[in-house]
Backbone as JSON, one array per atom type, in Angstrom:
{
  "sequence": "XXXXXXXXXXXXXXXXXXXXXXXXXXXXXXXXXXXXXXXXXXXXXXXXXXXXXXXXXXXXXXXXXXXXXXXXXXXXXXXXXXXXXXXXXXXXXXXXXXXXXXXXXXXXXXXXXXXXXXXXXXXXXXXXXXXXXXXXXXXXXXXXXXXXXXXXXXXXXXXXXXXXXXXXXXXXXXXXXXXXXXXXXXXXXXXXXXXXXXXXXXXXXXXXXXXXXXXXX",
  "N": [[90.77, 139.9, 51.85], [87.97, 138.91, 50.17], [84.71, 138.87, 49.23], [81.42, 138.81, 47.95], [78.66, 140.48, 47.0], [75.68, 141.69, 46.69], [73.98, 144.11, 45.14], [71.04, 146.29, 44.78], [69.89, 149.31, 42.73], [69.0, 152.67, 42.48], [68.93, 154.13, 39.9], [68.34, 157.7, 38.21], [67.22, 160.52, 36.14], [68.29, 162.34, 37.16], [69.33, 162.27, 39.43], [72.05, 160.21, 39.98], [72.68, 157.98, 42.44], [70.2, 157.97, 43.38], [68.31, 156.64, 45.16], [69.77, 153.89, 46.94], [69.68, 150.33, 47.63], [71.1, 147.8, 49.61], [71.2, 144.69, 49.05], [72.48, 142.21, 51.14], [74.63, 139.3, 50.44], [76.19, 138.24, 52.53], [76.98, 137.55, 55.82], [77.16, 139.64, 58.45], [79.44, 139.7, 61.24], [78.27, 140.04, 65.18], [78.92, 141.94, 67.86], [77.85, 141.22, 70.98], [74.98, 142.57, 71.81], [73.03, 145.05, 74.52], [70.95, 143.46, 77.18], [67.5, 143.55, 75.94], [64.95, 144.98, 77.42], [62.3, 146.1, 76.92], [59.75, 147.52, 74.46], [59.82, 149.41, 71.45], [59.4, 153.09, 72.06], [57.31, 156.07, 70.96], [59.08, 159.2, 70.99], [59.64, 162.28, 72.06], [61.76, 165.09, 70.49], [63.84, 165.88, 72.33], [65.88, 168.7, 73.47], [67.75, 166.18, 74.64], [67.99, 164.1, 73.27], [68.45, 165.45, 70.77], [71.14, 165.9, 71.3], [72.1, 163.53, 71.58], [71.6, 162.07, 68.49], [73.11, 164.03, 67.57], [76.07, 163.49, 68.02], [76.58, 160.92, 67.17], [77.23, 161.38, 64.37], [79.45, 161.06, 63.24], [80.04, 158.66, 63.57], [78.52, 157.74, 61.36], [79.21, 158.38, 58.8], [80.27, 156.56, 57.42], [77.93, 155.28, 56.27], [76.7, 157.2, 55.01], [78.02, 157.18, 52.99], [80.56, 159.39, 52.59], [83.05, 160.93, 51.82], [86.88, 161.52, 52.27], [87.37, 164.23, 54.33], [85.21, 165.52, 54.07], [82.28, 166.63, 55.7], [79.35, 166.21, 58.36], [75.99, 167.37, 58.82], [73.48, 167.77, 61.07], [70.31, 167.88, 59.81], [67.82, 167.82, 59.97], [65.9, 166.13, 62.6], [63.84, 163.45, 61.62], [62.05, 161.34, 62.55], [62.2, 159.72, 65.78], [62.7, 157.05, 68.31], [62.15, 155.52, 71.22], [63.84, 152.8, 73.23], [63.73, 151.01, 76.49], [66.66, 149.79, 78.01], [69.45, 148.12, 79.61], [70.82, 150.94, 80.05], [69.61, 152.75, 77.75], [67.78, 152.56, 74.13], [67.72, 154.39, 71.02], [66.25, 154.9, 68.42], [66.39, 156.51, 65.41], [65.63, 158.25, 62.45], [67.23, 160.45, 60.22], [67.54, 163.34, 58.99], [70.34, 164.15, 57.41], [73.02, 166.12, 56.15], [75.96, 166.68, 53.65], [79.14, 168.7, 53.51], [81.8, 170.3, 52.6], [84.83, 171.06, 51.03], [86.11, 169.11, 49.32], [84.07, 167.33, 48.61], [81.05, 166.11, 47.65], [78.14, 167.93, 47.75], [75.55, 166.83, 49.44], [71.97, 165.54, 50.58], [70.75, 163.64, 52.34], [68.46, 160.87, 53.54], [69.11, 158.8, 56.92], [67.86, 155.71, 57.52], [66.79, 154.0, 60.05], [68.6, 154.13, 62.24], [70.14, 152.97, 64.96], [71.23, 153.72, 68.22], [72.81, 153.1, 71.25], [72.9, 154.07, 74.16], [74.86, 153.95, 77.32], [74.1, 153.66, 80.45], [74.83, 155.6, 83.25], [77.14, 154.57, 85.47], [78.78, 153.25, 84.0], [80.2, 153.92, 82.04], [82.9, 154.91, 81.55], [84.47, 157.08, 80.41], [85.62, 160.23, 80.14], [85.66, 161.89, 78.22], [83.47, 161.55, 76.22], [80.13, 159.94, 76.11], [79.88, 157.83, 75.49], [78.31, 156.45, 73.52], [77.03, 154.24, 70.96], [76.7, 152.49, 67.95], [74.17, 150.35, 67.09], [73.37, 147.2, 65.72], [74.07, 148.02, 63.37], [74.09, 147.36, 60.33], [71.85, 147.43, 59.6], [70.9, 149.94, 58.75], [70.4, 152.75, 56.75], [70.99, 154.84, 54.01], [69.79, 157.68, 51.95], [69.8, 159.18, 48.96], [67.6, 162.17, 50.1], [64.42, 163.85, 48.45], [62.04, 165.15, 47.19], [60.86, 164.16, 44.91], [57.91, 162.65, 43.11], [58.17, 158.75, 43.58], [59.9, 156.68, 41.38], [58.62, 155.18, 38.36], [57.35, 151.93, 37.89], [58.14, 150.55, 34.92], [58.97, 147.97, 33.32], [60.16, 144.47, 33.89], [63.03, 143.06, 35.18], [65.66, 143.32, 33.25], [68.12, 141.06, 31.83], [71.92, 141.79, 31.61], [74.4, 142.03, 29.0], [77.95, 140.97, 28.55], [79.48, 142.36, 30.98], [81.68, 143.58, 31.78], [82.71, 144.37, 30.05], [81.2, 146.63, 29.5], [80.9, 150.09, 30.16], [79.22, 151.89, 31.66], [77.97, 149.9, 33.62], [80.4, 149.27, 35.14], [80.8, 152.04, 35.67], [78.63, 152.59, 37.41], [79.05, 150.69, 39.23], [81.61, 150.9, 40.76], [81.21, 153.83, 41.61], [79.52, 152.14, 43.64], [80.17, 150.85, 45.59], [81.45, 152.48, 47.71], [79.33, 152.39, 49.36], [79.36, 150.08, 50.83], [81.24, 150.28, 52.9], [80.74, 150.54, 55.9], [79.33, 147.95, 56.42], [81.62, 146.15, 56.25], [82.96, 146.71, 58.53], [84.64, 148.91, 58.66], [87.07, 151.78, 57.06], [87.76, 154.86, 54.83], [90.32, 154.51, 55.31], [91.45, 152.01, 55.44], [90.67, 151.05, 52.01], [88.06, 149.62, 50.46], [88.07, 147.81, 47.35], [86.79, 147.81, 44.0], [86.43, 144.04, 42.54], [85.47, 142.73, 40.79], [82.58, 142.49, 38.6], [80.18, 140.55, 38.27], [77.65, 139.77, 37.65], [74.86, 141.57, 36.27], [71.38, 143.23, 35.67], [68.93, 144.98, 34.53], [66.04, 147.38, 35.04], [63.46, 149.55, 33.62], [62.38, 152.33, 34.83], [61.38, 155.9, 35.53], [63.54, 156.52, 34.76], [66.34, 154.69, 35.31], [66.46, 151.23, 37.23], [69.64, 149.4, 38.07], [70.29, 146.49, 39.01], [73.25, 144.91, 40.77], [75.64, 142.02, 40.86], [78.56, 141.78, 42.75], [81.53, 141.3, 43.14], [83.96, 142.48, 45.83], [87.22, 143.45, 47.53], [89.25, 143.57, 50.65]],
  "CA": [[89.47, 139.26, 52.05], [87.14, 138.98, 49.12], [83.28, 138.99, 49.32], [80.56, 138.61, 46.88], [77.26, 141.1, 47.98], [74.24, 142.04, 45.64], [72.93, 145.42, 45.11], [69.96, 146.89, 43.59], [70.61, 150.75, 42.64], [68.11, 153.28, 41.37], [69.45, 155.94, 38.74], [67.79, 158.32, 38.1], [68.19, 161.1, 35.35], [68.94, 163.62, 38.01], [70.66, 161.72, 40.46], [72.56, 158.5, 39.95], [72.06, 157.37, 43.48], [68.63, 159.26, 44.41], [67.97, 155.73, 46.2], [70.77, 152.5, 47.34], [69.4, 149.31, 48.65], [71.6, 146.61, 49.7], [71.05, 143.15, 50.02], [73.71, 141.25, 51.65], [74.89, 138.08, 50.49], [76.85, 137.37, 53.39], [76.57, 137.73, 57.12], [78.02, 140.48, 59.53], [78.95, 139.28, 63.03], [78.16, 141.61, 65.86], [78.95, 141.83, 69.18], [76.08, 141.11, 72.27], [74.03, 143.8, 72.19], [72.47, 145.05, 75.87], [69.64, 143.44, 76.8], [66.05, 144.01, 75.69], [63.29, 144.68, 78.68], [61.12, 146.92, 76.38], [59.79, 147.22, 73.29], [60.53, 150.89, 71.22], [58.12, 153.44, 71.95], [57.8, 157.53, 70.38], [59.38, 160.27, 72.28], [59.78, 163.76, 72.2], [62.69, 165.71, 70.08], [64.24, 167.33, 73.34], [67.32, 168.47, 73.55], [69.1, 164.97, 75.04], [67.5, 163.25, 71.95], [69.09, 165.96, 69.55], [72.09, 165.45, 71.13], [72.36, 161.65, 71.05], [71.98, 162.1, 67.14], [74.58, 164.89, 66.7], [76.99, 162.94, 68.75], [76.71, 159.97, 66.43], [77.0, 161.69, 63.21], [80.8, 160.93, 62.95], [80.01, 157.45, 63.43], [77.32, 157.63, 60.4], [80.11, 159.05, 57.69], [80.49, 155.32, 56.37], [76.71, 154.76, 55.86], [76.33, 158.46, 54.09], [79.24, 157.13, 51.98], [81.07, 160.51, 52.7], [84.6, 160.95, 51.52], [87.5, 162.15, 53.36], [86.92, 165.72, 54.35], [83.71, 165.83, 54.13], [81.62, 166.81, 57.34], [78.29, 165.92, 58.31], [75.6, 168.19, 59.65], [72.17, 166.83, 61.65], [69.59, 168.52, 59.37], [66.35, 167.25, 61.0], [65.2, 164.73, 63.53], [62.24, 162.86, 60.93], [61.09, 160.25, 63.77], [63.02, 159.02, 67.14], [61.92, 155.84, 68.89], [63.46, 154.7, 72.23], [63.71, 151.72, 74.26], [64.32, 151.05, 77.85], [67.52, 148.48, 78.01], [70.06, 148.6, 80.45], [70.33, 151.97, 79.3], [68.29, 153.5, 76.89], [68.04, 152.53, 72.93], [67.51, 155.45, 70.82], [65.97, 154.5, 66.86], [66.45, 157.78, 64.49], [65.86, 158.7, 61.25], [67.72, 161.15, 60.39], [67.98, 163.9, 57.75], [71.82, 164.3, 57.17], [74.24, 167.45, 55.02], [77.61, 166.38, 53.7], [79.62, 169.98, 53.04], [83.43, 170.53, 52.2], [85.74, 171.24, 49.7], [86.64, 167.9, 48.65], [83.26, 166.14, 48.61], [79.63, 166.3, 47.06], [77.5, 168.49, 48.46], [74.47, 166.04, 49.46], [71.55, 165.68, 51.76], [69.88, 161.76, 52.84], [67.82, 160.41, 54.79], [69.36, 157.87, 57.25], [66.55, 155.3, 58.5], [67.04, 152.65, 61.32], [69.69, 154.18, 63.28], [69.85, 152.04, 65.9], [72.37, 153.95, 69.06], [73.13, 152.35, 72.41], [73.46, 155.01, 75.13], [74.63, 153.3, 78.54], [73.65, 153.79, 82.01], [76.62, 156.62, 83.92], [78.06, 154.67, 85.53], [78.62, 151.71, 82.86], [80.24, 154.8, 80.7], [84.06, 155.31, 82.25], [85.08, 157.84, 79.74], [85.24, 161.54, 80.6], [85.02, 162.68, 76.75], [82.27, 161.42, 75.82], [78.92, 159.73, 76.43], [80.19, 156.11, 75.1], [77.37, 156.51, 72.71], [77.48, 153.18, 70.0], [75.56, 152.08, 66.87], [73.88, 148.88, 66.96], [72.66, 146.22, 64.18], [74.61, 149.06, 62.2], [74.0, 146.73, 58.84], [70.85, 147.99, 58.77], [71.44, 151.49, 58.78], [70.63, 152.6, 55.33], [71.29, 156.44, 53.84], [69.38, 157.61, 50.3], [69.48, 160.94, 49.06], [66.72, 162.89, 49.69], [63.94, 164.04, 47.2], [60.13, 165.67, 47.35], [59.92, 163.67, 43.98], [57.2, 161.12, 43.53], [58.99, 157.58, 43.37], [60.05, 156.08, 40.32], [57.15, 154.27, 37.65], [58.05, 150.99, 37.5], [57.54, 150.2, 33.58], [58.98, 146.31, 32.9], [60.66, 143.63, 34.76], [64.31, 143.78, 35.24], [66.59, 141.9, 31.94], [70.09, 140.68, 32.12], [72.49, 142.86, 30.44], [75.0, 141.05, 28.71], [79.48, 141.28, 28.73], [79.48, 143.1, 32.3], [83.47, 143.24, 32.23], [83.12, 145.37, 29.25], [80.2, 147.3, 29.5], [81.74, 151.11, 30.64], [78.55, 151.98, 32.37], [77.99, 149.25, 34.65], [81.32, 149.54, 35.62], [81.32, 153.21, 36.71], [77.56, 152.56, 38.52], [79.6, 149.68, 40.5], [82.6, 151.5, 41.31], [80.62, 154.66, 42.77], [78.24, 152.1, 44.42], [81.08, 150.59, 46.36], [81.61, 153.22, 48.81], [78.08, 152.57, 50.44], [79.23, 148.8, 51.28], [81.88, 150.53, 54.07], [80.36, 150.0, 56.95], [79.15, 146.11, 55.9], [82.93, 145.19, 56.33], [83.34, 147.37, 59.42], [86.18, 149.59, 57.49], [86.84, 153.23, 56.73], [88.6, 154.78, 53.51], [92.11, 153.94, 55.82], [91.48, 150.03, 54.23], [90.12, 150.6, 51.37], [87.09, 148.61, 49.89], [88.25, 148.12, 46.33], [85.54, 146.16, 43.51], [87.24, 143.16, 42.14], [84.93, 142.02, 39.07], [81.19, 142.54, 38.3], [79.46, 139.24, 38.32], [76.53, 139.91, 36.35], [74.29, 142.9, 36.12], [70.61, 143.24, 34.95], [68.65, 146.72, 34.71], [64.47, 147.82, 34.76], [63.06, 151.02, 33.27], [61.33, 153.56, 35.36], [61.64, 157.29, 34.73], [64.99, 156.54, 34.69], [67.09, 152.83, 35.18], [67.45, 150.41, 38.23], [70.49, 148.39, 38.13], [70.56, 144.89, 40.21], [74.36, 144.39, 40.58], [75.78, 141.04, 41.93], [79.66, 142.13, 42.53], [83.24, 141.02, 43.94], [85.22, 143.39, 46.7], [88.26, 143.22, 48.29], [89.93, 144.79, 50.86]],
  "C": [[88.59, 139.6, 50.87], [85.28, 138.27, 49.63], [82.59, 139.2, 48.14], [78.77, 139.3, 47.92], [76.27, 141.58, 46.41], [73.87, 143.73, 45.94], [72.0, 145.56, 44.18], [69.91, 148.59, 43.58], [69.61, 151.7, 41.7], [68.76, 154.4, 40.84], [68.5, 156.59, 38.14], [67.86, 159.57, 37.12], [68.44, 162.31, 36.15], [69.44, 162.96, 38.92], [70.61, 160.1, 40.46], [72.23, 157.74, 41.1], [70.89, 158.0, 44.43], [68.11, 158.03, 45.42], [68.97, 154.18, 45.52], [70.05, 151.7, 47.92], [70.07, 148.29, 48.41], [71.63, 145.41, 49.76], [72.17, 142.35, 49.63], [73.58, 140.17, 51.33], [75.71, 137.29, 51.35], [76.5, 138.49, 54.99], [77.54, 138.29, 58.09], [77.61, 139.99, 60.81], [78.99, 140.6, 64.13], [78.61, 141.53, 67.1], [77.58, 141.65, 69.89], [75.88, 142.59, 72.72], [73.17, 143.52, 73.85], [71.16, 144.53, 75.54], [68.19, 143.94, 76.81], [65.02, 144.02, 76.88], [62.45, 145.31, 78.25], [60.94, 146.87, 75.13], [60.1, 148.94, 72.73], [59.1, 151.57, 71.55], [58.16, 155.27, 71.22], [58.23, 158.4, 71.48], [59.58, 161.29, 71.61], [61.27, 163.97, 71.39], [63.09, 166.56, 71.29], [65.48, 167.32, 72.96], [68.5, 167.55, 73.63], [68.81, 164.01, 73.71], [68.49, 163.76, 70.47], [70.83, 166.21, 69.89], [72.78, 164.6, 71.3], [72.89, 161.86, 69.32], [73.17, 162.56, 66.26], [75.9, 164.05, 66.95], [77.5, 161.69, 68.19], [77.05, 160.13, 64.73], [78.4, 161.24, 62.57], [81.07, 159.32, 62.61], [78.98, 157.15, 61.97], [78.55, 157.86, 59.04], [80.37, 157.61, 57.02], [79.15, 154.8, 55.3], [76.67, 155.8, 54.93], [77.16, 158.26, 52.92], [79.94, 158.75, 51.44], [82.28, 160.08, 52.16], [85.13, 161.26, 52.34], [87.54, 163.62, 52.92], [85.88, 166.48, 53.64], [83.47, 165.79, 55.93], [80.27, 166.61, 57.23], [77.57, 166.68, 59.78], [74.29, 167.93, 60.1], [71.17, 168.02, 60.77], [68.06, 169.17, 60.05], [66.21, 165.9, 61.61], [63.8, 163.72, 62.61], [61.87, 162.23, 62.11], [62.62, 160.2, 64.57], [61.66, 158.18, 68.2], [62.79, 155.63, 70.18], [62.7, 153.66, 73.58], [64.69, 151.24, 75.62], [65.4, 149.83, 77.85], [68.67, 149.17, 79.34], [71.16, 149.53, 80.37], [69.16, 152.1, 79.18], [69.05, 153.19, 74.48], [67.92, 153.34, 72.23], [67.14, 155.05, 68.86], [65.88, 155.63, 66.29], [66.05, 157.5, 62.96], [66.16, 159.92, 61.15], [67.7, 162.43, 59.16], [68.99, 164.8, 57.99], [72.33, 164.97, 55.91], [75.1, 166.87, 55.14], [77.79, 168.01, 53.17], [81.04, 169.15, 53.5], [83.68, 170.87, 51.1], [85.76, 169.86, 48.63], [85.21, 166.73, 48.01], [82.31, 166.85, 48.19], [78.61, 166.82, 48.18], [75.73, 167.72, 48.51], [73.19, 166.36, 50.6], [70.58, 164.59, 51.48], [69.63, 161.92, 54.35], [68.28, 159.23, 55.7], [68.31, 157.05, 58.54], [67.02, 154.01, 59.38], [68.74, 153.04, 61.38], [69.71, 154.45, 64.43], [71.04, 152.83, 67.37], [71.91, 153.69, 70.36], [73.89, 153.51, 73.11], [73.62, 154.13, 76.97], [74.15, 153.85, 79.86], [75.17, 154.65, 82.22], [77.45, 155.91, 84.25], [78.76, 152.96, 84.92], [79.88, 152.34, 81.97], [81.58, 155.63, 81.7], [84.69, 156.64, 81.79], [84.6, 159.26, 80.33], [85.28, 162.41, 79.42], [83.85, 162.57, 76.51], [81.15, 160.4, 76.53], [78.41, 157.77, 76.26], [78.98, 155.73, 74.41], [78.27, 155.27, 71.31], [76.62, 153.03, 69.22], [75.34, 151.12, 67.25], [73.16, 148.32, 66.09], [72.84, 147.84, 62.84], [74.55, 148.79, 60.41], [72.61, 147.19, 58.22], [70.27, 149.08, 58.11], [71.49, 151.34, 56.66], [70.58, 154.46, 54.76], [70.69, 156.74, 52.17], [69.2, 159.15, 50.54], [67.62, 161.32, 49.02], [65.62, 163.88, 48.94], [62.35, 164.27, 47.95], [59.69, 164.91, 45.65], [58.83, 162.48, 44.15], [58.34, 160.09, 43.06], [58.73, 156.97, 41.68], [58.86, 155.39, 39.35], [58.1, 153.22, 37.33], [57.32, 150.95, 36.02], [57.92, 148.29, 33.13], [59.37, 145.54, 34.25], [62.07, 144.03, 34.51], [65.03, 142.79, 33.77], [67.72, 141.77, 32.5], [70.88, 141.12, 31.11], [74.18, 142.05, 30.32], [76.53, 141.72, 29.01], [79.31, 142.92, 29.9], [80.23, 143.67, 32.18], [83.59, 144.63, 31.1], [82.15, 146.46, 28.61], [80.68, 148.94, 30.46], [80.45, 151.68, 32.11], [78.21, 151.61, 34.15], [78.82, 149.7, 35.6], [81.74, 150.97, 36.38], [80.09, 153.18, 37.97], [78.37, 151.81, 39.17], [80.48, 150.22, 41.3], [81.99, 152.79, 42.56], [80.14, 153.6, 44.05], [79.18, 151.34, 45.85], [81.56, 151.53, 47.83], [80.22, 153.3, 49.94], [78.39, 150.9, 51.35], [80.43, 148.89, 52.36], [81.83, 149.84, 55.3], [79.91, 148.59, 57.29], [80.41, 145.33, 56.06], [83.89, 146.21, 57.63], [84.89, 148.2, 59.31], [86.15, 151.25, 57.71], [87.98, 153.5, 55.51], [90.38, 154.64, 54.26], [92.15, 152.52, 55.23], [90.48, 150.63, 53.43], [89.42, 149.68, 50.74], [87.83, 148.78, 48.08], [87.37, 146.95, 45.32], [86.75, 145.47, 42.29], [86.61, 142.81, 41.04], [83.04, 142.28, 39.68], [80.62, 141.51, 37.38], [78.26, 139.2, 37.86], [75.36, 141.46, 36.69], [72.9, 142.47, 35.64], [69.84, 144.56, 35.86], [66.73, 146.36, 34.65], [64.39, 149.05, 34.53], [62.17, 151.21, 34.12], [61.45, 154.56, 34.93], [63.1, 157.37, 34.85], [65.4, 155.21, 34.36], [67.34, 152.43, 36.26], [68.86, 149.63, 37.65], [70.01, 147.3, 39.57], [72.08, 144.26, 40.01], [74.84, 143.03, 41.3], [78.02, 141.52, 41.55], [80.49, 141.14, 43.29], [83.98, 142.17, 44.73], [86.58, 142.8, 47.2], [88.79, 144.19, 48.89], [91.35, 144.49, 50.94]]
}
């Protein structure tokens, strides 16, 4: 299956991906989400809240663009929102640790994550809590930073021979592992990028990229 998706990618001279934003050029289908009888409202960090979040963290390892054997550890609760459905909805932001051997020792913020806790007896399983993500596309993970945000200085240009530009090509390749979860995958199918379809960059205290790429899995 081949796909064509857009990113825009801030580098930074201390961290290449200090902030990812995606925009999709094509459209993830979802299953029917429970329905809505409320709207979200704030609640309390109690205990059943902090362990909704932990409980989901395994399911998050595509968005954090973790590797294999890497682990992920609930840092802090930033906000939680929840709405009454048949269930209960539960909206997080999250601040998320990757640790291991094998993987980059990181720590992001993951905002609009969206989990679907059902009603008991809706929820057959005797492991777990049948805890689910939902509108999981929106789910977005950026490393974390106390810096101020970037100065924008121009507009963005178009940076010419993509194909043979070494740069581009390694920003695309990293940036590929955040578009996981967008093709409902894990590194068992590999996402692999097929060609880089044009490129153009802006100066801040560092460099955006705006990639428009090719995948396949």
């Amino acid at each position: 299956e081949i796909l064509t998706t857009q990113l825009v990618i801030d580098k930074t001279m201390n961290n290449i991906f200090k902030g990812v934003l995606l925009t999709i050029a094509f459209t993830t289908v979802l299953g029917q989400e429970p329905p809505i009888v409320g709207g979200f409202s704030e609640a309390e960090i109690s205990d059943e809240v902090s362990g909704v979040a932990e409980e989901v963290l395994d399911q998050l390892a595509s968005h954090f663009g973790a590797e294999d054997g890497c682990s992920l550890k609930l840092e802090n609760i930033t906000d939680v929102k929840t709405q009454v459905v048949a269930g209960t909805n539960y909206l997080f932001s999250l601040e998320i640790s990757s640790d291991g051997e094998s993987c980059e020792n990181e720590v992001k913020i993951c905002s609009d994550v969206k989990v679907y806790k059902p009603l008991p007896f809706a929820c057959s399983s005797r492991i777990d809590t049948c805890l689910s993500l939902v509108e999981s596309e929106k789910i977005l993970c950026i490393p974390s930073t106390n810096e101020d945000p970037p100065l924008v200085i121009g507009e963005y240009s178009s940076i010419e021979n993509v194909t043979e530009n070494e740069e581009i090509q390694k920003v695309a390749q990293k940036a590929v592992k955040f578009l996981y979860h967008l093709f409902n995958t894990s590194s068992a199918c590999p996402i692999h990028l097929r060609e880089v379809v044009q490129a153009s960059e802006q100066i801040v205290d560092g460099t955006n990229y705006k990639l428009e790429i090719q995948v396949e899995t």
